């Protein structure tokens, strides 16, 4: 999801950088105010941890492998403000040290993966934890938060590429978000497994996250919705059909067929007129299914005795 | 963090990135401020320049080649990193084929991406990362962010080595058949790594206090 140099134009780069600086500055302000001095080295060690954890491979079918992204996991372990600082540090180092992600796209990458992903992940984590008690609730919350944060970051990334005029939204949206709907499942599962491993050996590390002040949530919510409104909303409503128009012009639109009968073709629910509303509804149904899967996963993973004896969540 | 990829994925991190390795850094006499400024100017210029101004792109590549040759950079790690990262640029350039006549065009996107990639790689090869926190502090980046960055750089490879050791130890002792995708073991290693990282952070805090921090 790292955008390279030359893929975002000036207006997108400047807007995304402004949002990223605002988010990072706000997080630094909160960390300085709320984090005890004892925990300051944990920010640096947390960044090194995320970097090292991203290098551990998880085998997938057919010789492919994936790795953790970590935005939601670190938000659940350290809280949202600290997670924003940690992820931003990782991205800055990846950009200047290893040329992973472009210098001119650094603002966009920091906004997607260091601001939006931890904010969405941390908020979802807190919400689900309130719904389901105990370690099972925590594990289900981390799994669902991992999926949500990955999908949110990929949506913003697709919007930025489309807004820059580099890749058409009709290509960027299904390619980026479609793939990350699946990658998000892996991210959620790995995050939950890691979180459960920490909860089993050192439960106090997974419960010590201080509750962020309500003001903090309002600030981050405003930033995240501003980003979504700028990068995603212009494209989501009138579904652009550049690719379909080209296909029709070249006369191969009949060649494109659904690979298999799907219950919701083109992410649309039959019987709903407006395309944007239908896409949003399909997204909601998908999110509910993933939420159910996360709850089921946590039930399978967390054994009864642990939930009974160490119910500290 | 680009999600999923093929094959064995140990990124070829060159030894000069490790803060403990005694590697001669080329162009060390040039202040890191100037190297950073030059890199930012070249990258911004390249990302903005249309392809019709091709002398700029050729000039940048020629300049970088002069730096590579005069600084006697090791070509192998540089080439490996370039190969490792170019699929992302190529993939996105292919995706931009579908934008029609209004977009910048795939060739522009590919050339811009490639030249910028080479610029940042050459910059990273001639600038030790350990010099960057000082530069950032001097240009007014908040101290908390600079401290975090310096600590991350100091302990990054410590943790990478630690996770390698834990994986090896675990693999040599676990003699049960792998079940399912086999994600349990790497996840346990990462979880342990977090526990060890937080314990190490406590120790570092005490050591910092003992040396008069705050």
mmCIF file of N, CA, C and O in Angstrom, chain A residues 169 232-240 274-279:
data_model
loop_
_atom_site.group_PDB
_atom_site.id
_atom_site.type_symbol
_atom_site.label_atom_id
_atom_site.label_comp_id
_atom_site.label_asym_id
_atom_site.label_seq_id
_atom_site.Cartn_x
_atom_site.Cartn_y
_atom_site.Cartn_z
ATOM 1 N N UNK A 169 -10.682 5.796 -10.840
ATOM 2 C CA UNK A 169 -11.341 5.242 -9.645
ATOM 3 C C UNK A 169 -11.947 3.883 -9.958
ATOM 4 O O UNK A 169 -11.910 2.971 -9.127
ATOM 5 N N UNK A 232 -12.398 10.147 -0.881
ATOM 6 C CA UNK A 232 -13.249 9.039 -1.312
ATOM 7 C C UNK A 232 -14.610 9.515 -1.795
ATOM 8 O O UNK A 232 -15.094 9.088 -2.839
ATOM 9 N N UNK A 233 -15.226 10.462 -1.041
ATOM 10 C CA UNK A 233 -16.608 10.848 -1.346
ATOM 11 C C UNK A 233 -16.821 11.329 -2.785
ATOM 12 O O UNK A 233 -17.843 11.002 -3.376
ATOM 13 N N UNK A 234 -15.870 12.102 -3.391
ATOM 14 C CA UNK A 234 -16.161 12.590 -4.738
ATOM 15 C C UNK A 234 -16.375 11.457 -5.741
ATOM 16 O O UNK A 234 -17.024 11.651 -6.758
ATOM 17 N N UNK A 235 -15.772 10.289 -5.453
ATOM 18 C CA UNK A 235 -15.860 9.200 -6.420
ATOM 19 C C UNK A 235 -16.961 8.214 -6.081
ATOM 20 O O UNK A 235 -17.479 7.542 -6.951
ATOM 21 N N UNK A 236 -17.282 8.100 -4.793
ATOM 22 C CA UNK A 236 -18.153 7.013 -4.361
ATOM 23 C C UNK A 236 -19.574 7.212 -4.870
ATOM 24 O O UNK A 236 -20.278 6.247 -5.135
ATOM 25 N N UNK A 237 -20.032 8.464 -5.027
ATOM 26 C CA UNK A 237 -21.444 8.650 -5.375
ATOM 27 C C UNK A 237 -21.737 8.400 -6.851
ATOM 28 O O UNK A 237 -22.388 7.427 -7.174
ATOM 29 N N UNK A 238 -21.222 9.237 -7.783
ATOM 30 C CA UNK A 238 -21.490 8.891 -9.175
ATOM 31 C C UNK A 238 -20.460 7.862 -9.623
ATOM 32 O O UNK A 238 -19.325 8.203 -9.887
ATOM 33 N N UNK A 239 -20.838 6.618 -9.696
ATOM 34 C CA UNK A 239 -19.903 5.529 -10.034
ATOM 35 C C UNK A 239 -19.313 5.808 -11.403
ATOM 36 O O UNK A 239 -19.994 5.712 -12.417
ATOM 37 N N UNK A 240 -18.028 6.147 -11.520
ATOM 38 C CA UNK A 240 -17.475 6.467 -12.836
ATOM 39 C C UNK A 240 -17.269 5.195 -13.637
ATOM 40 O O UNK A 240 -16.908 4.157 -13.084
ATOM 41 N N UNK A 274 -30.031 3.344 -6.241
ATOM 42 C CA UNK A 274 -28.844 4.206 -6.265
ATOM 43 C C UNK A 274 -27.566 3.376 -6.102
ATOM 44 O O UNK A 274 -27.435 2.600 -5.163
ATOM 45 N N UNK A 275 -26.627 3.565 -7.033
ATOM 46 C CA UNK A 275 -25.400 2.772 -7.013
ATOM 47 C C UNK A 275 -24.590 3.005 -5.746
ATOM 48 O O UNK A 275 -24.099 2.066 -5.132
ATOM 49 N N UNK A 276 -24.440 4.297 -5.370
ATOM 50 C CA UNK A 276 -23.626 4.604 -4.198
ATOM 51 C C UNK A 276 -24.198 3.987 -2.937
ATOM 52 O O UNK A 276 -23.490 3.354 -2.151
ATOM 53 N N UNK A 277 -25.522 4.124 -2.754
ATOM 54 C CA UNK A 277 -26.177 3.552 -1.575
ATOM 55 C C UNK A 277 -26.028 2.038 -1.579
ATOM 56 O O UNK A 277 -25.734 1.413 -0.546
ATOM 57 N N UNK A 278 -26.199 1.439 -2.775
ATOM 58 C CA UNK A 278 -26.122 -0.021 -2.862
ATOM 59 C C UNK A 278 -24.712 -0.509 -2.522
ATOM 60 O O UNK A 278 -24.549 -1.504 -1.808
ATOM 61 N N UNK A 279 -23.668 0.212 -3.016
ATOM 62 C CA UNK A 279 -22.302 -0.181 -2.685
ATOM 63 C C UNK A 279 -22.061 -0.090 -1.190
ATOM 64 O O UNK A 279 -21.469 -0.982 -0.577
#
